[in-house]
XYZ file of C-alpha atoms in Angstrom:
478
model
C -32.205 13.293 0.003
C -32.265 9.646 1.112
C -30.762 8.577 -2.235
C -27.858 11.010 -1.811
C -27.353 9.847 1.757
C -27.155 6.191 0.782
C -24.802 7.058 -2.065
C -22.439 8.744 0.378
C -22.673 5.758 2.714
C -21.845 3.334 -0.105
C -18.880 5.502 -1.047
C -17.563 5.310 2.484
C -17.896 1.488 2.545
C -15.998 0.855 -0.677
C -12.174 0.785 -0.610
C -10.132 2.942 -3.023
C -10.242 1.822 -6.596
C -7.908 -1.098 -7.333
C -6.975 -1.753 -11.001
C -6.383 -5.457 -10.271
C -9.734 -5.957 -8.610
C -11.495 -7.191 -11.778
C -8.836 -9.590 -13.134
C -11.128 -12.543 -12.434
C -14.316 -12.003 -14.471
C -16.252 -14.204 -12.019
C -15.363 -12.030 -9.040
C -17.942 -9.650 -7.680
C -16.375 -6.179 -7.279
C -17.841 -6.023 -3.764
C -16.153 -9.237 -2.590
C -13.231 -7.149 -1.358
C -15.473 -5.145 0.977
C -15.538 -6.698 4.480
C -18.934 -7.636 5.941
C -20.862 -6.772 2.773
C -23.947 -8.906 2.403
C -25.589 -10.983 -0.239
C -29.052 -9.489 -0.699
C -30.952 -12.670 0.076
C -28.857 -13.722 3.098
C -31.323 -13.952 5.995
C -30.848 -12.414 9.382
C -30.108 -14.917 12.127
C -30.982 -13.687 15.601
C -29.776 -15.240 18.852
C -32.067 -14.508 21.810
C -30.611 -15.334 25.231
C -33.332 -16.208 27.725
C -36.730 -17.823 27.199
C -38.832 -16.102 29.796
C -41.959 -14.194 28.860
C -40.182 -11.331 27.064
C -37.690 -13.565 25.248
C -40.470 -15.866 24.056
C -42.700 -12.992 22.909
C -39.797 -11.370 21.069
C -38.939 -14.662 19.367
C -42.524 -15.061 18.155
C -42.501 -11.513 16.807
C -39.287 -12.089 14.868
C -40.493 -15.432 13.525
C -43.631 -13.706 12.246
C -41.330 -11.371 10.281
C -39.671 -14.401 8.647
C -36.488 -13.877 10.623
C -34.538 -16.935 11.739
C -34.343 -17.091 15.543
C -32.643 -19.390 18.016
C -33.414 -18.942 21.722
C -30.839 -20.125 24.282
C -32.216 -20.820 27.765
C -29.990 -21.724 30.710
C -32.612 -23.810 32.536
C -33.205 -27.473 31.795
C -36.922 -26.779 31.478
C -38.915 -23.646 30.804
C -40.138 -21.875 33.908
C -40.981 -18.404 35.177
C -40.159 -17.202 38.659
C -42.644 -15.079 40.538
C -46.369 -15.441 40.821
C -49.118 -13.189 39.506
C -48.879 -10.950 36.484
C -51.389 -8.657 34.775
C -51.333 -6.596 31.597
C -53.252 -3.394 30.940
C -54.950 -2.629 27.641
C -51.871 -0.811 26.368
C -49.595 -3.810 26.902
C -52.172 -6.074 25.265
C -52.213 -3.821 22.232
C -48.438 -4.191 21.932
C -48.854 -7.962 22.150
C -51.457 -7.985 19.390
C -49.112 -5.987 17.160
C -46.422 -8.610 17.749
C -48.674 -11.663 17.421
C -52.456 -11.593 17.893
C -52.391 -15.069 19.393
C -50.494 -13.855 22.472
C -53.550 -11.986 23.728
C -55.496 -15.244 23.477
C -52.851 -16.854 25.698
C -53.747 -14.397 28.449
C -57.450 -15.084 28.062
C -56.836 -18.823 28.428
C -55.172 -18.565 31.831
C -56.360 -15.233 33.253
C -58.621 -14.797 36.267
C -61.081 -11.909 36.104
C -61.126 -9.465 38.989
C -64.505 -9.534 40.715
C -67.630 -10.867 39.050
C -66.594 -12.830 35.907
C -69.786 -11.700 34.163
C -69.052 -8.070 34.939
C -65.324 -7.803 35.798
C -63.968 -5.054 37.982
C -61.302 -3.277 35.928
C -60.221 -0.982 38.736
C -57.077 -0.963 40.802
C -58.353 -0.426 44.350
C -56.564 0.807 47.430
C -57.547 1.869 50.903
C -56.150 2.875 54.285
C -55.432 -0.413 56.038
C -53.938 1.056 59.183
C -56.176 3.722 60.749
C -58.969 2.200 62.847
C -61.024 2.385 65.993
C -59.785 -0.402 68.283
C -63.392 -1.210 69.182
C -64.602 -1.501 65.557
C -64.278 -5.057 64.157
C -65.038 -3.803 60.616
C -62.649 -0.960 59.937
C -63.026 -0.879 56.151
C -66.715 -0.405 55.319
C -66.743 3.225 56.433
C -63.474 4.145 54.712
C -62.988 5.636 51.283
C -62.116 2.996 48.678
C -60.026 4.516 45.902
C -60.663 3.068 42.444
C -58.402 3.632 39.467
C -59.754 2.402 36.121
C -57.172 0.351 34.225
C -59.027 -0.139 30.951
C -60.909 -3.205 29.657
C -59.530 -6.377 31.234
C -56.839 -4.249 32.777
C -56.551 -6.304 35.915
C -57.135 -9.839 34.758
C -54.231 -11.558 36.429
C -52.584 -14.867 35.644
C -49.658 -16.938 36.847
C -46.424 -16.208 35.014
C -45.616 -19.881 34.478
C -49.087 -20.641 33.086
C -48.857 -17.713 30.673
C -45.425 -18.828 29.453
C -46.738 -22.354 28.903
C -49.416 -20.996 26.577
C -46.915 -18.832 24.671
C -44.625 -21.820 24.155
C -47.441 -23.724 22.482
C -47.082 -21.197 19.634
C -43.320 -21.666 19.338
C -41.925 -23.855 16.531
C -40.163 -26.964 17.831
C -36.683 -26.144 16.564
C -36.305 -22.658 18.057
C -35.434 -23.147 21.767
C -32.204 -24.714 23.077
C -32.320 -25.642 26.772
C -29.454 -26.011 29.279
C -27.444 -23.276 27.539
C -25.986 -20.972 30.182
C -24.086 -18.215 28.419
C -20.424 -17.795 29.350
C -18.960 -15.324 26.834
C -19.758 -13.454 23.639
C -17.029 -12.950 21.088
C -17.236 -10.638 18.089
C -15.138 -12.090 15.337
C -15.917 -9.343 12.862
C -17.009 -10.201 9.328
C -20.507 -10.353 10.715
C -19.960 -13.223 13.149
C -20.844 -13.202 16.840
C -19.863 -16.359 18.728
C -21.703 -17.476 21.861
C -19.770 -19.754 24.221
C -21.748 -21.644 26.825
C -20.782 -23.036 30.201
C -21.180 -26.620 28.950
C -18.349 -26.038 26.459
C -20.542 -25.782 23.384
C -20.373 -22.933 20.900
C -23.006 -21.263 18.743
C -22.519 -18.719 16.013
C -24.865 -15.953 14.969
C -23.891 -15.443 11.332
C -23.894 -11.731 10.588
C -26.622 -11.409 13.159
C -27.165 -9.857 16.566
C -27.565 -11.220 20.063
C -30.478 -9.953 22.171
C -30.327 -10.596 25.899
C -33.702 -11.228 27.515
C -32.110 -13.180 30.336
C -33.785 -11.445 33.232
C -32.747 -9.534 36.289
C -29.448 -11.440 36.692
C -28.588 -11.011 33.031
C -25.283 -12.421 31.827
C -25.582 -10.453 28.585
C -25.807 -7.227 30.595
C -22.580 -8.180 32.403
C -20.822 -8.739 29.089
C -22.038 -5.420 27.652
C -21.209 -3.276 30.688
C -18.316 -5.196 32.235
C -18.178 -7.697 35.075
C -16.616 -5.185 37.488
C -19.252 -2.529 36.780
C -21.935 -2.217 39.508
C -24.408 -1.315 36.741
C -24.062 -4.895 35.492
C -26.055 -6.217 38.441
C -29.354 -5.549 40.235
C -29.246 -4.252 43.800
C -31.360 -4.888 46.865
C -34.093 -2.324 47.544
C -34.375 -3.379 51.213
C -37.947 -4.476 50.642
C -39.168 -8.036 51.131
C -42.354 -9.447 49.601
C -44.017 -12.235 51.588
C -46.279 -14.300 49.363
C -48.911 -16.905 50.090
C -52.021 -18.473 48.569
C -55.312 -18.741 50.445
C -58.376 -20.828 49.669
C -61.052 -18.521 48.260
C -63.731 -20.178 50.383
C -61.742 -19.429 53.522
C -60.960 -15.882 52.358
C -64.626 -15.206 51.588
C -65.734 -16.495 54.977
C -63.296 -14.159 56.723
C -63.364 -11.055 54.489
C -66.696 -11.180 52.683
C -67.356 -11.946 49.032
C -66.529 -8.570 47.478
C -63.326 -8.030 49.389
C -61.993 -11.538 48.750
C -62.886 -11.660 45.038
C -61.579 -8.198 44.142
C -58.070 -6.786 44.140
C -57.279 -4.570 47.138
C -54.166 -2.682 48.195
C -53.924 -1.672 51.857
C -51.626 1.252 52.628
C -50.036 2.120 55.952
C -46.809 3.141 57.681
C -43.678 1.432 56.317
C -45.567 -1.525 54.808
C -48.410 -2.401 52.472
C -50.499 -5.466 51.622
C -51.978 -6.569 48.315
C -54.347 -9.382 47.453
C -56.176 -10.467 44.289
C -57.952 -13.572 42.958
C -56.059 -16.220 40.954
C -56.661 -19.755 39.638
C -60.058 -18.874 38.193
C -61.020 -17.365 41.565
C -60.345 -20.552 43.473
C -57.453 -18.939 45.344
C -56.593 -15.524 46.739
C -52.976 -14.439 46.278
C -51.614 -12.331 49.148
C -48.420 -10.239 49.044
C -47.186 -8.306 52.084
C -44.307 -5.828 51.603
C -42.038 -4.998 54.528
C -38.854 -2.997 54.950
C -35.678 -4.979 55.632
C -32.605 -3.130 56.912
C -30.343 -6.146 56.415
C -28.367 -6.985 53.293
C -29.443 -9.600 50.757
C -26.389 -10.771 48.779
C -26.964 -11.185 45.068
C -25.618 -14.736 45.090
C -28.381 -15.713 47.492
C -31.543 -16.961 45.830
C -34.118 -14.192 45.567
C -36.759 -16.557 46.919
C -36.457 -17.981 50.425
C -38.753 -19.998 52.695
C -40.568 -17.961 55.341
C -43.202 -18.301 58.023
C -46.256 -16.271 58.928
C -44.710 -15.502 62.317
C -42.047 -13.406 60.567
C -44.619 -10.808 59.520
C -47.477 -11.102 61.997
C -45.811 -8.732 64.434
C -45.266 -6.057 61.766
C -49.049 -5.748 61.300
C -50.107 -6.127 64.921
C -51.132 -2.456 65.153
C -52.975 -2.340 61.818
C -56.722 -2.474 61.326
C -58.618 -5.758 61.812
C -59.108 -6.277 58.064
C -55.384 -6.369 57.364
C -54.784 -8.489 60.445
C -57.387 -10.951 59.110
C -55.636 -11.057 55.737
C -52.309 -11.809 57.399
C -53.922 -14.414 59.637
C -55.272 -16.210 56.555
C -51.760 -16.841 55.282
C -50.365 -20.361 55.584
C -47.851 -21.018 58.348
C -45.171 -21.761 55.751
C -44.825 -19.431 52.790
C -42.218 -17.690 50.627
C -40.439 -14.375 50.835
C -38.827 -12.601 47.899
C -36.049 -10.066 48.073
C -37.022 -7.104 45.901
C -34.161 -6.080 43.606
C -34.036 -3.467 40.864
C -31.586 -1.473 38.735
C -32.306 2.022 40.080
C -29.088 2.605 42.025
C -26.858 1.749 39.066
C -28.828 2.062 35.816
C -27.424 0.769 32.548
C -25.999 3.750 30.613
C -26.788 1.961 27.356
C -28.842 -1.027 26.284
C -26.511 -2.079 23.497
C -22.939 -2.505 22.402
C -22.389 -3.095 18.717
C -24.662 -5.945 17.682
C -25.503 -7.031 21.228
C -28.578 -5.660 22.986
C -30.528 -6.194 26.222
C -34.254 -5.838 26.827
C -36.855 -6.368 29.541
C -35.529 -6.979 33.057
C -32.049 -7.480 31.644
C -32.067 -3.788 30.705
C -34.263 -2.176 33.349
C -35.257 -4.482 36.184
C -37.978 -2.801 38.226
C -39.547 -3.387 41.607
C -43.155 -4.666 41.356
C -44.986 -1.727 42.924
C -46.423 -0.436 39.630
C -47.079 -3.954 38.367
C -45.750 -2.796 34.996
C -42.315 -4.352 34.548
C -43.564 -7.072 32.212
C -45.727 -4.602 30.265
C -42.734 -2.342 29.628
C -40.830 -5.439 28.534
C -43.556 -6.193 25.994
C -43.082 -2.671 24.627
C -39.377 -3.519 24.259
C -40.251 -6.685 22.354
C -42.457 -4.749 19.941
C -39.751 -2.112 19.438
C -37.082 -4.727 18.674
C -39.366 -6.708 16.390
C -40.046 -3.597 14.319
C -36.400 -2.489 14.305
C -35.005 -5.873 13.263
C -37.639 -6.126 10.533
C -36.558 -2.665 9.361
C -32.951 -3.878 9.254
C -34.047 -6.848 7.186
C -35.822 -4.526 4.754
C -32.839 -2.168 4.602
C -30.291 -4.810 3.688
C -32.545 -6.323 1.032
C -33.771 -3.210 -0.695
C -31.205 -0.474 -0.023
C -27.899 -2.284 -0.243
C -27.120 -1.344 3.368
C -24.381 -3.221 5.203
C -25.912 -5.546 7.767
C -23.476 -4.798 10.585
C -24.021 -1.058 10.232
C -27.786 -1.487 10.092
C -27.891 -3.671 13.205
C -25.739 -1.277 15.199
C -27.988 1.592 14.117
C -31.096 -0.364 15.134
C -29.797 -1.155 18.608
C -28.566 2.392 19.135
C -32.055 3.585 18.180
C -33.548 1.132 20.668
C -31.484 2.615 23.497
C -32.261 6.177 22.411
C -36.012 5.610 22.362
C -36.622 3.071 25.116
C -34.156 4.008 27.841
C -35.835 7.161 29.200
C -39.288 5.607 29.645
C -38.050 2.322 31.070
C -35.665 3.985 33.526
C -38.456 6.330 34.599
C -40.534 3.260 35.452
C -37.746 1.844 37.624
C -37.608 5.070 39.628
C -41.359 5.639 39.764
C -41.987 2.102 40.981
C -39.697 2.697 43.959
C -41.477 5.987 44.634
C -44.897 4.339 44.369
C -43.869 2.065 47.226
C -43.060 5.135 49.313
C -46.515 6.546 48.546
C -48.295 3.326 49.547
C -46.256 3.196 52.744
C -46.866 6.847 53.702
C -43.214 7.805 53.363
C -43.579 10.199 50.441
C -42.701 13.743 51.541
C -45.587 15.269 49.548
C -48.369 12.776 50.256
C -47.551 11.372 53.677
C -50.592 9.570 55.086
C -53.014 11.674 53.013
C -54.671 9.001 50.870
C -56.352 11.604 48.633
C -52.962 12.994 47.636
C -51.568 9.500 47.307
C -54.381 8.495 44.988
C -53.834 11.474 42.702
C -50.103 10.804 42.528
C -50.533 7.101 41.771
C -53.154 8.008 39.158
C -50.783 10.421 37.398
C -47.978 7.895 37.313
C -50.212 4.996 36.286
C -51.710 6.923 33.394
C -48.213 7.637 32.102
C -47.668 3.882 31.972
C -51.076 2.804 30.707
C -51.792 5.431 28.060
C -48.520 5.224 26.193
C -48.380 6.419 22.578
C -47.338 3.190 20.853
C -47.561 4.601 17.326
C -45.487 7.582 18.436
C -42.812 5.201 19.733
C -42.684 3.378 16.404
C -42.269 6.628 14.495
C -39.504 7.729 16.835
C -37.734 4.389 16.396
C -37.747 4.835 12.633
C -36.386 8.384 12.923
C -33.603 7.365 15.292
C -32.707 4.365 13.147
C -32.270 6.564 10.093
C -30.309 9.061 12.180
C -27.811 6.453 13.404
C -27.601 4.827 9.991
C -26.580 8.182 8.524
C -23.761 8.799 11.012
């Protein structure tokens, strides 16, 4: 059946018979067919953006002997944000891309709890309800524990993790200070990238994959600059972030509480803390509702002070008030943006594709945005390798194969990744007692967070790969 299908496809690619086509005995009969490939012509992939997902994808493609050039707009490699953690499922995807990536996590990660016997649970508790006369409002409360798998909550700093990944990258792959301006499809297998510095790059017969983050330029070019789906939008949540000395945190909160991740739920806000820097520091994040606007052109990170949030937690229990009091006077606040209000209807156009935050930027309330991006990287690595195999062994036109691969990527990855964007917003409502089903009932909240988390953590990776292959063949046959 596949042989007949490919025969029909080849028939459709060839032009009508021309009696003059063979006058030159040195001319290949297929030279007259536009965009037809020489069998040994390698794929050349342009990846826009060298954050965590772009770098992991590049390593995966390089391991498949695919030529990759990564274009990064910054003058030096950096990652915005602070802590990041990967569950066992995301680590498995990494190992399938490049086994060394998992070692990168181990090098910089901080175990949760006792390093000799790490706590692999996500923990949350009511941080609001308390007896005004009780200085210790937590010890008598129910602590909800949700098992995340082995090493599921070993956190690390994004920038430190990226530094380790880049140690694996060949020297000639990344081009810095390359802010993308336009993409131009010249046909005949050529996609031209024009940069804001006036330089031009050409992806010969190859695709462009945008991993350029939440403010993705590639997404704008795919969907249109006047399309609201081309941009992230403010969720009206602000994350206040600060680092606290672990010695000071332990003295105030006790050893277990300071050295283990905790989420404190309550009305219209929630607080999270976990150990970082090999347990020398405690990272604190306090989420508050903001009714004001946050224009997209404004930096997503702004300076803040502890006084801005102290009043919001004045009526909470003493434990949460102690956590807030530990924060430095000067800190940072981050506007939380995502793509829920205007989701991308597709992740590709022709031979241009977006992945990670560029495709489905999520709020951080599930802590899974990067993990879903790693799934994207695995999917694209496998698909592009399949394209490479197709054009070498089946005489398939490269342009057609690449378009089929990216269409398959959208078909398989869009539903799950867009679900995450929505569920992450809803998880925030659960933590902040605004969910219409759970309200302030922490038992119900726990069960709902558990159901959603398991959908993220226990993903059928092999099933995804099979579905990608099926969709690729489907689109190739159209």
